[in-house]
Structures are given as structure tokens and as C-alpha cells.
Amino acid sequence: MSAESLHASATELLTAWKPEAGQDRSLREAMLAFLGSAPMGCLREHAPGHITASAIVFSHDRREVLLTLHPRVGRWIQLGGHCEPGDESVADAALREAVEESGIADLELRPGLYGAQAHPITCSLGVPTRHLDLLFEIVAPPGAVPVRSAESTDLRWWPVDGLPAGADVLLVS
């Protein structure tokens, strides 16, 4: 991984993303401004905040979404995490995280940015920071059975129209 390749991929994704909602457009502009002032902003070590890679994993028929009960956050959220050595792009990081956290090997990454979110969090740095999530759409093969990793309290499929109470998941229609 290079900080430059991750930064370039994040900037390229956000530049190409054309959200319709005003709030999403504002978030896009804020993230681009952040990246413009933070060359190391895709790395976990950037304490003021950093780009993270999230995966909205859908079942093959898009009727269900795979969520993790995150032990630190205490809510059902999408899969994902920090960019790591070996990730050439933020999309690569999202797919790697989805495979690691779901145990499903044959996931299909859809091109482009699915969405974006920003979350205040105390992550593995141990200090308050911000996760600037770039979200990617990923589709599981038919019959995919997830296997919970050590990074999750629970892991399961949820109907897209029946998410658990308190879930923090962006589903774009």
C-alpha cells in the first residue's frame, strides 16, 4: 500500500460520485476538502480522522444485507474497516474487509462509490477520531453462508426492509 495510491483512489471515487441529495453533496465536498488538506488521510494513524472502507454486502437477490454487531460500537453496522498494507485502493480495502469479516470468499465488488458516511468514534487509536466511510456495494453468491470473525459479536443476514432497531446502515434505493 502507498498512502498516495489510497489517497488518489479516494479522491477519484469522490470526484466521480454525483449524489442527488443535498446532504450527500455536502459530505462529498467536505471529504474532498479533507483529502485536499490531509495527504495521509487514508491511514489509520491520521488521528484527526481517516478514510475507511465499508462494504454493504447484499445477498445475490438483493433482498438481504449482511450486518455485524460491532463490539466497540454496540450496534448493527455494515462490514468494513481501515485501509491496510497491501490495499492499493479503498475499494480493495472494502472487499478485503468484507471477505475477512464475512468468511465468504466469492464476493463481487460493484464498480463506483455506493455512498459515504462520517462517524465520530474511538477506534483502535484509543483516542476520539472520525471515520470517513466510503461505502461500496458488494454482492454475495447464491447460498452464501457467513462465518463470524473475531471482529464481530454477531453476524447475520437481515431483510433490507427489516433492519434491526438502532442499525446504522445506509441503504440507497
Short mmCIF file of N, CA and C in Angstrom, two decimals:
data_model
loop_
_atom_site.label_atom_id
_atom_site.label_comp_id
_atom_site.label_asym_id
_atom_site.label_seq_id
_atom_site.Cartn_x
_atom_site.Cartn_y
_atom_site.Cartn_z
N MET A 1 0.85 -1.18 0.00
CA MET A 1 0.00 0.00 0.00
C MET A 1 0.88 1.22 0.00
N SER A 2 0.40 2.21 -0.66
CA SER A 2 1.05 3.50 -0.51
C SER A 2 -0.02 4.51 -0.12
N ALA A 3 0.36 5.42 0.72
CA ALA A 3 -0.58 6.47 1.12
C ALA A 3 -1.06 7.22 -0.12
N GLU A 4 -0.18 7.35 -1.10
CA GLU A 4 -0.52 8.07 -2.31
C GLU A 4 -1.59 7.35 -3.13
N SER A 5 -1.46 6.02 -3.28
CA SER A 5 -2.44 5.29 -4.10
C SER A 5 -3.80 5.26 -3.41
N LEU A 6 -3.83 5.14 -2.11
CA LEU A 6 -5.10 5.18 -1.39
C LEU A 6 -5.74 6.55 -1.49
N HIS A 7 -4.93 7.58 -1.29
CA HIS A 7 -5.41 8.96 -1.38
C HIS A 7 -5.97 9.24 -2.78
N ALA A 8 -5.24 8.81 -3.80
CA ALA A 8 -5.68 9.02 -5.18
C ALA A 8 -6.99 8.29 -5.45
N SER A 9 -7.11 7.06 -4.95
CA SER A 9 -8.33 6.30 -5.20
C SER A 9 -9.53 6.94 -4.50
N ALA A 10 -9.34 7.40 -3.27
CA ALA A 10 -10.43 8.06 -2.54
C ALA A 10 -10.85 9.34 -3.24
N THR A 11 -9.89 10.13 -3.67
CA THR A 11 -10.18 11.38 -4.35
C THR A 11 -10.91 11.11 -5.67
N GLU A 12 -10.45 10.13 -6.40
CA GLU A 12 -11.08 9.78 -7.68
C GLU A 12 -12.53 9.30 -7.48
N LEU A 13 -12.75 8.46 -6.50
CA LEU A 13 -14.11 7.96 -6.21
C LEU A 13 -15.06 9.09 -5.84
N LEU A 14 -14.60 9.96 -4.95
CA LEU A 14 -15.45 11.07 -4.51
C LEU A 14 -15.70 12.07 -5.63
N THR A 15 -14.72 12.30 -6.46
CA THR A 15 -14.88 13.22 -7.57
C THR A 15 -15.92 12.69 -8.57
N ALA A 16 -15.90 11.38 -8.82
CA ALA A 16 -16.82 10.77 -9.77
C ALA A 16 -18.23 10.59 -9.20
N TRP A 17 -18.35 10.54 -7.88
CA TRP A 17 -19.64 10.32 -7.23
C TRP A 17 -20.51 11.56 -7.35
N LYS A 18 -21.71 11.40 -7.85
CA LYS A 18 -22.64 12.52 -8.04
C LYS A 18 -23.93 12.24 -7.28
N PRO A 19 -23.93 12.40 -5.97
CA PRO A 19 -25.14 12.13 -5.18
C PRO A 19 -26.23 13.15 -5.48
N GLU A 20 -27.47 12.69 -5.37
CA GLU A 20 -28.62 13.57 -5.63
C GLU A 20 -28.99 14.40 -4.42
N ALA A 21 -28.88 13.83 -3.23
CA ALA A 21 -29.31 14.52 -2.01
C ALA A 21 -28.32 15.62 -1.63
N GLY A 22 -28.85 16.75 -1.17
CA GLY A 22 -28.02 17.88 -0.77
C GLY A 22 -27.05 17.54 0.34
N GLN A 23 -27.51 16.76 1.32
CA GLN A 23 -26.65 16.39 2.44
C GLN A 23 -25.48 15.53 1.95
N ASP A 24 -25.74 14.61 1.03
CA ASP A 24 -24.67 13.79 0.47
C ASP A 24 -23.69 14.63 -0.34
N ARG A 25 -24.20 15.62 -1.05
CA ARG A 25 -23.30 16.52 -1.81
C ARG A 25 -22.40 17.29 -0.86
N SER A 26 -22.95 17.75 0.26
CA SER A 26 -22.14 18.47 1.26
C SER A 26 -21.08 17.56 1.86
N LEU A 27 -21.46 16.32 2.16
CA LEU A 27 -20.50 15.36 2.71
C LEU A 27 -19.39 15.08 1.69
N ARG A 28 -19.75 14.92 0.43
CA ARG A 28 -18.77 14.71 -0.64
C ARG A 28 -17.77 15.86 -0.67
N GLU A 29 -18.27 17.08 -0.64
CA GLU A 29 -17.39 18.25 -0.69
C GLU A 29 -16.49 18.32 0.54
N ALA A 30 -17.05 18.01 1.71
CA ALA A 30 -16.26 18.03 2.95
C ALA A 30 -15.15 16.97 2.90
N MET A 31 -15.48 15.79 2.39
CA MET A 31 -14.47 14.73 2.30
C MET A 31 -13.38 15.09 1.30
N LEU A 32 -13.76 15.69 0.18
CA LEU A 32 -12.74 16.12 -0.79
C LEU A 32 -11.86 17.22 -0.19
N ALA A 33 -12.44 18.14 0.56
CA ALA A 33 -11.65 19.18 1.22
C ALA A 33 -10.70 18.56 2.25
N PHE A 34 -11.20 17.58 3.01
CA PHE A 34 -10.37 16.88 3.97
C PHE A 34 -9.17 16.25 3.26
N LEU A 35 -9.44 15.51 2.17
CA LEU A 35 -8.35 14.85 1.44
C LEU A 35 -7.38 15.87 0.86
N GLY A 36 -7.89 17.03 0.45
CA GLY A 36 -7.02 18.07 -0.09
C GLY A 36 -6.05 18.63 0.94
N SER A 37 -6.40 18.50 2.21
CA SER A 37 -5.52 19.03 3.27
C SER A 37 -4.82 17.92 4.06
N ALA A 38 -5.09 16.66 3.72
CA ALA A 38 -4.55 15.55 4.51
C ALA A 38 -3.99 14.45 3.59
N PRO A 39 -2.75 14.60 3.13
CA PRO A 39 -2.16 13.59 2.25
C PRO A 39 -2.11 12.19 2.88
N MET A 40 -2.10 12.12 4.21
CA MET A 40 -2.06 10.83 4.90
C MET A 40 -3.45 10.46 5.44
N GLY A 41 -4.49 11.09 4.93
CA GLY A 41 -5.84 10.94 5.46
C GLY A 41 -6.51 9.61 5.22
N CYS A 42 -5.88 8.70 4.50
CA CYS A 42 -6.45 7.36 4.32
C CYS A 42 -5.82 6.35 5.27
N LEU A 43 -4.91 6.82 6.10
CA LEU A 43 -4.22 5.91 7.01
C LEU A 43 -4.77 6.03 8.43
N ARG A 44 -4.89 4.92 9.08
CA ARG A 44 -5.40 4.84 10.45
C ARG A 44 -4.63 5.77 11.38
N GLU A 45 -3.36 5.96 11.14
CA GLU A 45 -2.52 6.76 12.01
C GLU A 45 -2.87 8.24 11.99
N HIS A 46 -3.66 8.68 11.01
CA HIS A 46 -4.03 10.10 10.91
C HIS A 46 -5.12 10.36 11.96
N ALA A 47 -4.71 10.77 13.13
CA ALA A 47 -5.59 10.86 14.31
C ALA A 47 -6.78 11.82 14.16
N PRO A 48 -6.67 12.96 13.44
CA PRO A 48 -7.85 13.83 13.34
C PRO A 48 -9.03 13.17 12.62
N GLY A 49 -8.75 12.14 11.85
CA GLY A 49 -9.77 11.42 11.11
C GLY A 49 -9.13 10.72 9.94
N HIS A 50 -9.82 9.72 9.41
CA HIS A 50 -9.26 8.99 8.28
C HIS A 50 -10.36 8.32 7.47
N ILE A 51 -10.07 8.15 6.19
CA ILE A 51 -10.95 7.44 5.29
C ILE A 51 -10.96 5.98 5.70
N THR A 52 -12.16 5.39 5.74
CA THR A 52 -12.30 3.96 6.00
C THR A 52 -13.09 3.34 4.85
N ALA A 53 -12.97 2.03 4.72
CA ALA A 53 -13.58 1.30 3.61
C ALA A 53 -14.70 0.42 4.14
N SER A 54 -15.93 0.69 3.70
CA SER A 54 -17.09 -0.06 4.18
C SER A 54 -17.75 -0.81 3.04
N ALA A 55 -18.36 -1.94 3.40
CA ALA A 55 -18.99 -2.82 2.43
C ALA A 55 -20.45 -3.04 2.79
N ILE A 56 -21.34 -2.66 1.89
CA ILE A 56 -22.74 -3.01 2.03
C ILE A 56 -22.88 -4.33 1.26
N VAL A 57 -22.90 -5.44 2.00
CA VAL A 57 -22.94 -6.77 1.38
C VAL A 57 -24.39 -7.22 1.24
N PHE A 58 -24.83 -7.35 -0.01
CA PHE A 58 -26.18 -7.81 -0.30
C PHE A 58 -26.17 -9.29 -0.66
N SER A 59 -27.28 -9.95 -0.38
CA SER A 59 -27.48 -11.30 -0.89
C SER A 59 -27.58 -11.23 -2.41
N HIS A 60 -27.44 -12.36 -3.07
CA HIS A 60 -27.44 -12.38 -4.54
C HIS A 60 -28.71 -11.76 -5.14
N ASP A 61 -29.85 -11.85 -4.43
CA ASP A 61 -31.11 -11.31 -4.92
C ASP A 61 -31.42 -9.91 -4.36
N ARG A 62 -30.48 -9.36 -3.61
CA ARG A 62 -30.58 -8.01 -3.01
C ARG A 62 -31.74 -7.88 -2.01
N ARG A 63 -32.25 -8.98 -1.52
CA ARG A 63 -33.33 -8.91 -0.52
C ARG A 63 -32.81 -8.79 0.90
N GLU A 64 -31.55 -9.18 1.10
CA GLU A 64 -30.97 -9.15 2.44
C GLU A 64 -29.63 -8.42 2.40
N VAL A 65 -29.26 -7.93 3.58
CA VAL A 65 -27.96 -7.28 3.74
C VAL A 65 -27.28 -7.92 4.95
N LEU A 66 -25.98 -8.13 4.82
CA LEU A 66 -25.20 -8.77 5.88
C LEU A 66 -24.68 -7.70 6.83
N LEU A 67 -25.03 -7.83 8.11
CA LEU A 67 -24.60 -6.86 9.12
C LEU A 67 -23.83 -7.55 10.23
N THR A 68 -22.96 -6.77 10.86
CA THR A 68 -22.19 -7.24 12.01
C THR A 68 -22.61 -6.45 13.24
N LEU A 69 -22.72 -7.14 14.36
CA LEU A 69 -22.94 -6.47 15.64
C LEU A 69 -21.54 -6.14 16.15
N HIS A 70 -21.17 -4.88 16.00
CA HIS A 70 -19.81 -4.45 16.28
C HIS A 70 -19.58 -4.34 17.78
N PRO A 71 -18.54 -4.99 18.31
CA PRO A 71 -18.33 -4.98 19.76
C PRO A 71 -18.01 -3.61 20.35
N ARG A 72 -17.32 -2.76 19.62
CA ARG A 72 -16.96 -1.44 20.13
C ARG A 72 -18.11 -0.45 19.96
N VAL A 73 -18.80 -0.52 18.83
CA VAL A 73 -19.88 0.40 18.53
C VAL A 73 -21.17 0.00 19.24
N GLY A 74 -21.39 -1.32 19.40
CA GLY A 74 -22.57 -1.80 20.10
C GLY A 74 -23.85 -1.75 19.28
N ARG A 75 -23.72 -1.64 17.96
CA ARG A 75 -24.89 -1.60 17.07
C ARG A 75 -24.61 -2.47 15.85
N TRP A 76 -25.68 -2.78 15.13
CA TRP A 76 -25.57 -3.48 13.86
C TRP A 76 -25.12 -2.47 12.80
N ILE A 77 -24.02 -2.78 12.13
CA ILE A 77 -23.47 -1.90 11.10
C ILE A 77 -22.99 -2.75 9.92
N GLN A 78 -22.63 -2.06 8.84
CA GLN A 78 -22.06 -2.75 7.68
C GLN A 78 -20.65 -3.23 8.01
N LEU A 79 -20.14 -4.11 7.19
CA LEU A 79 -18.78 -4.60 7.34
C LEU A 79 -17.81 -3.53 6.85
N GLY A 80 -16.57 -3.62 7.28
CA GLY A 80 -15.57 -2.68 6.79
C GLY A 80 -14.55 -2.33 7.85
N GLY A 81 -13.65 -1.44 7.47
CA GLY A 81 -12.62 -1.04 8.42
C GLY A 81 -11.54 -0.20 7.78
N HIS A 82 -10.37 -0.24 8.40
CA HIS A 82 -9.24 0.59 7.99
C HIS A 82 -8.55 0.04 6.75
N CYS A 83 -7.95 0.93 6.00
CA CYS A 83 -7.07 0.53 4.91
C CYS A 83 -5.81 -0.05 5.54
N GLU A 84 -5.27 -1.08 4.89
CA GLU A 84 -4.13 -1.82 5.44
C GLU A 84 -3.03 -1.95 4.39
N PRO A 85 -1.83 -2.37 4.83
CA PRO A 85 -0.77 -2.65 3.86
C PRO A 85 -1.26 -3.68 2.84
N GLY A 86 -0.98 -3.43 1.59
CA GLY A 86 -1.42 -4.33 0.52
C GLY A 86 -2.66 -3.84 -0.20
N ASP A 87 -3.40 -2.91 0.39
CA ASP A 87 -4.57 -2.34 -0.28
C ASP A 87 -4.09 -1.25 -1.23
N GLU A 88 -4.27 -1.45 -2.52
CA GLU A 88 -3.87 -0.44 -3.49
C GLU A 88 -4.91 0.66 -3.61
N SER A 89 -6.15 0.34 -3.24
CA SER A 89 -7.23 1.32 -3.34
C SER A 89 -8.19 1.13 -2.17
N VAL A 90 -9.05 2.10 -1.97
CA VAL A 90 -10.06 2.00 -0.91
C VAL A 90 -11.04 0.88 -1.26
N ALA A 91 -11.35 0.70 -2.55
CA ALA A 91 -12.22 -0.40 -2.98
C ALA A 91 -11.60 -1.75 -2.63
N ASP A 92 -10.29 -1.89 -2.85
CA ASP A 92 -9.60 -3.14 -2.47
C ASP A 92 -9.73 -3.40 -0.97
N ALA A 93 -9.61 -2.34 -0.18
CA ALA A 93 -9.74 -2.48 1.27
C ALA A 93 -11.14 -2.92 1.66
N ALA A 94 -12.16 -2.36 1.01
CA ALA A 94 -13.55 -2.73 1.32
C ALA A 94 -13.80 -4.20 1.01
N LEU A 95 -13.32 -4.67 -0.14
CA LEU A 95 -13.52 -6.07 -0.50
C LEU A 95 -12.75 -6.99 0.45
N ARG A 96 -11.52 -6.62 0.79
CA ARG A 96 -10.74 -7.43 1.73
C ARG A 96 -11.45 -7.52 3.07
N GLU A 97 -11.92 -6.38 3.59
CA GLU A 97 -12.62 -6.37 4.87
C GLU A 97 -13.88 -7.22 4.81
N ALA A 98 -14.63 -7.13 3.71
CA ALA A 98 -15.87 -7.91 3.58
C ALA A 98 -15.58 -9.41 3.60
N VAL A 99 -14.53 -9.83 2.90
CA VAL A 99 -14.17 -11.25 2.89
C VAL A 99 -13.71 -11.69 4.28
N GLU A 100 -12.83 -10.90 4.90
CA GLU A 100 -12.33 -11.24 6.24
C GLU A 100 -13.45 -11.33 7.27
N GLU A 101 -14.37 -10.37 7.26
CA GLU A 101 -15.39 -10.29 8.30
C GLU A 101 -16.59 -11.19 8.03
N SER A 102 -16.78 -11.61 6.77
CA SER A 102 -17.93 -12.46 6.45
C SER A 102 -17.57 -13.92 6.29
N GLY A 103 -16.30 -14.20 5.97
CA GLY A 103 -15.90 -15.57 5.67
C GLY A 103 -16.39 -16.05 4.31
N ILE A 104 -16.93 -15.16 3.49
CA ILE A 104 -17.43 -15.51 2.16
C ILE A 104 -16.38 -15.12 1.13
N ALA A 105 -15.87 -16.11 0.41
CA ALA A 105 -14.73 -15.87 -0.48
C ALA A 105 -15.11 -15.24 -1.82
N ASP A 106 -16.24 -15.59 -2.39
CA ASP A 106 -16.55 -15.19 -3.76
C ASP A 106 -17.46 -13.97 -3.84
N LEU A 107 -17.13 -12.93 -3.11
CA LEU A 107 -17.92 -11.70 -3.13
C LEU A 107 -17.61 -10.91 -4.40
N GLU A 108 -18.61 -10.21 -4.92
CA GLU A 108 -18.44 -9.41 -6.12
C GLU A 108 -18.57 -7.92 -5.79
N LEU A 109 -17.51 -7.19 -6.04
CA LEU A 109 -17.49 -5.74 -5.80
C LEU A 109 -18.07 -5.03 -7.01
N ARG A 110 -19.10 -4.22 -6.79
CA ARG A 110 -19.68 -3.43 -7.87
C ARG A 110 -18.85 -2.16 -8.04
N PRO A 111 -18.70 -1.68 -9.27
CA PRO A 111 -17.85 -0.50 -9.51
C PRO A 111 -18.47 0.78 -8.94
N GLY A 112 -17.61 1.71 -8.62
CA GLY A 112 -18.05 3.03 -8.15
C GLY A 112 -18.35 3.08 -6.67
N LEU A 113 -18.67 4.26 -6.23
CA LEU A 113 -18.96 4.51 -4.82
C LEU A 113 -20.46 4.36 -4.59
N TYR A 114 -20.82 3.58 -3.59
CA TYR A 114 -22.23 3.36 -3.23
C TYR A 114 -22.76 4.53 -2.39
N GLY A 115 -21.91 5.07 -1.53
CA GLY A 115 -22.31 6.16 -0.66
C GLY A 115 -21.18 6.54 0.27
N ALA A 116 -21.48 7.43 1.20
CA ALA A 116 -20.47 7.88 2.17
C ALA A 116 -21.16 8.25 3.48
N GLN A 117 -20.44 8.08 4.57
CA GLN A 117 -20.92 8.45 5.90
C GLN A 117 -19.73 8.95 6.71
N ALA A 118 -20.03 9.71 7.75
CA ALA A 118 -18.99 10.16 8.69
C ALA A 118 -19.45 9.81 10.09
N HIS A 119 -18.53 9.25 10.89
CA HIS A 119 -18.86 8.81 12.24
C HIS A 119 -17.78 9.24 13.23
N PRO A 120 -18.17 9.91 14.32
CA PRO A 120 -17.20 10.10 15.41
C PRO A 120 -17.03 8.75 16.11
N ILE A 121 -15.80 8.40 16.43
CA ILE A 121 -15.55 7.08 17.03
C ILE A 121 -14.20 7.11 17.76
N THR A 122 -14.08 6.27 18.74
CA THR A 122 -12.77 5.98 19.32
C THR A 122 -12.41 4.59 18.79
N CYS A 123 -11.55 4.57 17.78
CA CYS A 123 -11.20 3.30 17.14
C CYS A 123 -9.93 2.74 17.78
N SER A 124 -9.21 1.95 17.04
CA SER A 124 -8.02 1.29 17.58
C SER A 124 -6.92 2.26 17.98
N LEU A 125 -7.04 3.53 17.60
CA LEU A 125 -6.06 4.53 18.04
C LEU A 125 -6.18 4.79 19.54
N GLY A 126 -7.37 4.54 20.08
CA GLY A 126 -7.60 4.79 21.51
C GLY A 126 -7.94 6.22 21.85
N VAL A 127 -8.09 7.07 20.84
CA VAL A 127 -8.45 8.47 21.05
C VAL A 127 -9.63 8.80 20.14
N PRO A 128 -10.44 9.79 20.51
CA PRO A 128 -11.55 10.17 19.63
C PRO A 128 -11.05 10.62 18.27
N THR A 129 -11.71 10.15 17.23
CA THR A 129 -11.35 10.49 15.86
C THR A 129 -12.62 10.47 15.03
N ARG A 130 -12.49 10.54 13.74
CA ARG A 130 -13.62 10.43 12.81
C ARG A 130 -13.30 9.38 11.77
N HIS A 131 -14.27 8.52 11.51
CA HIS A 131 -14.19 7.60 10.38
C HIS A 131 -14.99 8.22 9.24
N LEU A 132 -14.33 8.46 8.15
CA LEU A 132 -14.96 8.99 6.95
C LEU A 132 -15.13 7.80 6.01
N ASP A 133 -16.30 7.17 6.11
CA ASP A 133 -16.55 5.90 5.41
C ASP A 133 -16.89 6.12 3.95
N LEU A 134 -16.15 5.45 3.09
CA LEU A 134 -16.53 5.31 1.70
C LEU A 134 -17.17 3.92 1.59
N LEU A 135 -18.41 3.88 1.12
CA LEU A 135 -19.18 2.65 1.07
C LEU A 135 -19.21 2.07 -0.34
N PHE A 136 -19.08 0.75 -0.40
CA PHE A 136 -19.09 0.04 -1.67
C PHE A 136 -20.15 -1.04 -1.63
N GLU A 137 -20.79 -1.24 -2.78
CA GLU A 137 -21.79 -2.30 -2.90
C GLU A 137 -21.08 -3.59 -3.27
N ILE A 138 -21.39 -4.64 -2.50
CA ILE A 138 -20.79 -5.95 -2.73
C ILE A 138 -21.93 -6.96 -2.71
N VAL A 139 -21.87 -7.92 -3.63
CA VAL A 139 -22.94 -8.91 -3.74
C VAL A 139 -22.36 -10.30 -3.47
N ALA A 140 -23.06 -11.05 -2.63
CA ALA A 140 -22.66 -12.41 -2.28
C ALA A 140 -23.22 -13.40 -3.30
N PRO A 141 -22.55 -14.52 -3.48
CA PRO A 141 -23.08 -15.53 -4.40
C PRO A 141 -24.30 -16.23 -3.78
N PRO A 142 -25.12 -16.87 -4.61
CA PRO A 142 -26.28 -17.60 -4.07
C PRO A 142 -25.83 -18.64 -3.03
N GLY A 143 -26.59 -18.75 -1.96
CA GLY A 143 -26.31 -19.73 -0.92
C GLY A 143 -25.16 -19.38 0.01
N ALA A 144 -24.66 -18.15 -0.06
CA ALA A 144 -23.53 -17.76 0.78
C ALA A 144 -23.88 -17.86 2.26
N VAL A 145 -23.01 -18.53 3.01
CA VAL A 145 -23.19 -18.69 4.45
C VAL A 145 -22.07 -17.94 5.16
N PRO A 146 -22.41 -16.87 5.88
CA PRO A 146 -21.36 -16.10 6.56
C PRO A 146 -20.81 -16.85 7.78
N VAL A 147 -19.56 -16.58 8.09
CA VAL A 147 -18.90 -17.15 9.26
C VAL A 147 -18.35 -15.97 10.06
N ARG A 148 -18.83 -15.84 11.30
CA ARG A 148 -18.43 -14.72 12.16
C ARG A 148 -16.94 -14.77 12.45
N SER A 149 -16.31 -13.60 12.36
CA SER A 149 -14.89 -13.48 12.70
C SER A 149 -14.75 -12.99 14.14
N ALA A 150 -13.53 -12.91 14.61
CA ALA A 150 -13.25 -12.41 15.96
C ALA A 150 -13.55 -10.92 16.08
N GLU A 151 -13.74 -10.24 14.95
CA GLU A 151 -14.02 -8.79 14.96
C GLU A 151 -15.49 -8.48 15.20
N SER A 152 -16.31 -9.51 15.42
CA SER A 152 -17.75 -9.31 15.50
C SER A 152 -18.34 -10.04 16.70
N THR A 153 -19.35 -9.42 17.31
CA THR A 153 -20.11 -10.09 18.36
C THR A 153 -21.13 -11.03 17.73
N ASP A 154 -21.69 -10.62 16.59
CA ASP A 154 -22.66 -11.42 15.86
C ASP A 154 -22.61 -11.00 14.40
N LEU A 155 -23.09 -11.86 13.53
CA LEU A 155 -23.06 -11.61 12.10
C LEU A 155 -24.25 -12.33 11.50
N ARG A 156 -25.09 -11.60 10.76
CA ARG A 156 -26.24 -12.27 10.14
C ARG A 156 -26.85 -11.44 9.03
N TRP A 157 -27.62 -12.17 8.20
CA TRP A 157 -28.39 -11.55 7.13
C TRP A 157 -29.65 -10.92 7.71
N TRP A 158 -29.99 -9.73 7.22
CA TRP A 158 -31.22 -9.03 7.61
C TRP A 158 -31.99 -8.64 6.36
N PRO A 159 -33.31 -8.74 6.37
CA PRO A 159 -34.08 -8.25 5.23
C PRO A 159 -33.84 -6.75 5.06
N VAL A 160 -33.70 -6.28 3.82
CA VAL A 160 -33.43 -4.86 3.61
C VAL A 160 -34.57 -3.99 4.12
N ASP A 161 -35.77 -4.54 4.20
CA ASP A 161 -36.91 -3.77 4.72
C ASP A 161 -37.22 -4.13 6.17
N GLY A 162 -36.29 -4.80 6.85
CA GLY A 162 -36.49 -5.19 8.25
C GLY A 162 -35.20 -5.18 9.04
N LEU A 163 -34.49 -4.07 8.97
CA LEU A 163 -33.22 -3.96 9.70
C LEU A 163 -33.47 -3.90 11.21
N PRO A 164 -32.52 -4.34 12.00
CA PRO A 164 -32.71 -4.30 13.46
C PRO A 164 -32.78 -2.87 13.99
N ALA A 165 -33.47 -2.71 15.09
CA ALA A 165 -33.58 -1.40 15.74
C ALA A 165 -32.19 -0.86 16.04
N GLY A 166 -31.98 0.41 15.75
CA GLY A 166 -30.70 1.05 16.05
C GLY A 166 -29.61 0.79 15.04
N ALA A 167 -29.91 0.05 13.98
CA ALA A 167 -28.89 -0.22 12.96
C ALA A 167 -28.46 1.09 12.30
N ASP A 168 -27.18 1.20 12.04
CA ASP A 168 -26.63 2.39 11.38
C ASP A 168 -26.10 1.97 10.02
N VAL A 169 -27.01 1.82 9.05
CA VAL A 169 -26.67 1.31 7.73
C VAL A 169 -27.32 2.20 6.68
N LEU A 170 -26.53 2.61 5.71
CA LEU A 170 -27.04 3.41 4.61
C LEU A 170 -27.45 2.48 3.47
N LEU A 171 -28.75 2.44 3.19
CA LEU A 171 -29.24 1.67 2.04
C LEU A 171 -29.81 2.66 1.02
N VAL A 172 -29.19 2.64 -0.16
CA VAL A 172 -29.59 3.53 -1.24
C VAL A 172 -30.63 2.80 -2.08
N SER A 173 -31.73 3.46 -2.37
CA SER A 173 -32.76 2.79 -3.17
C SER A 173 -32.52 2.96 -4.64
#
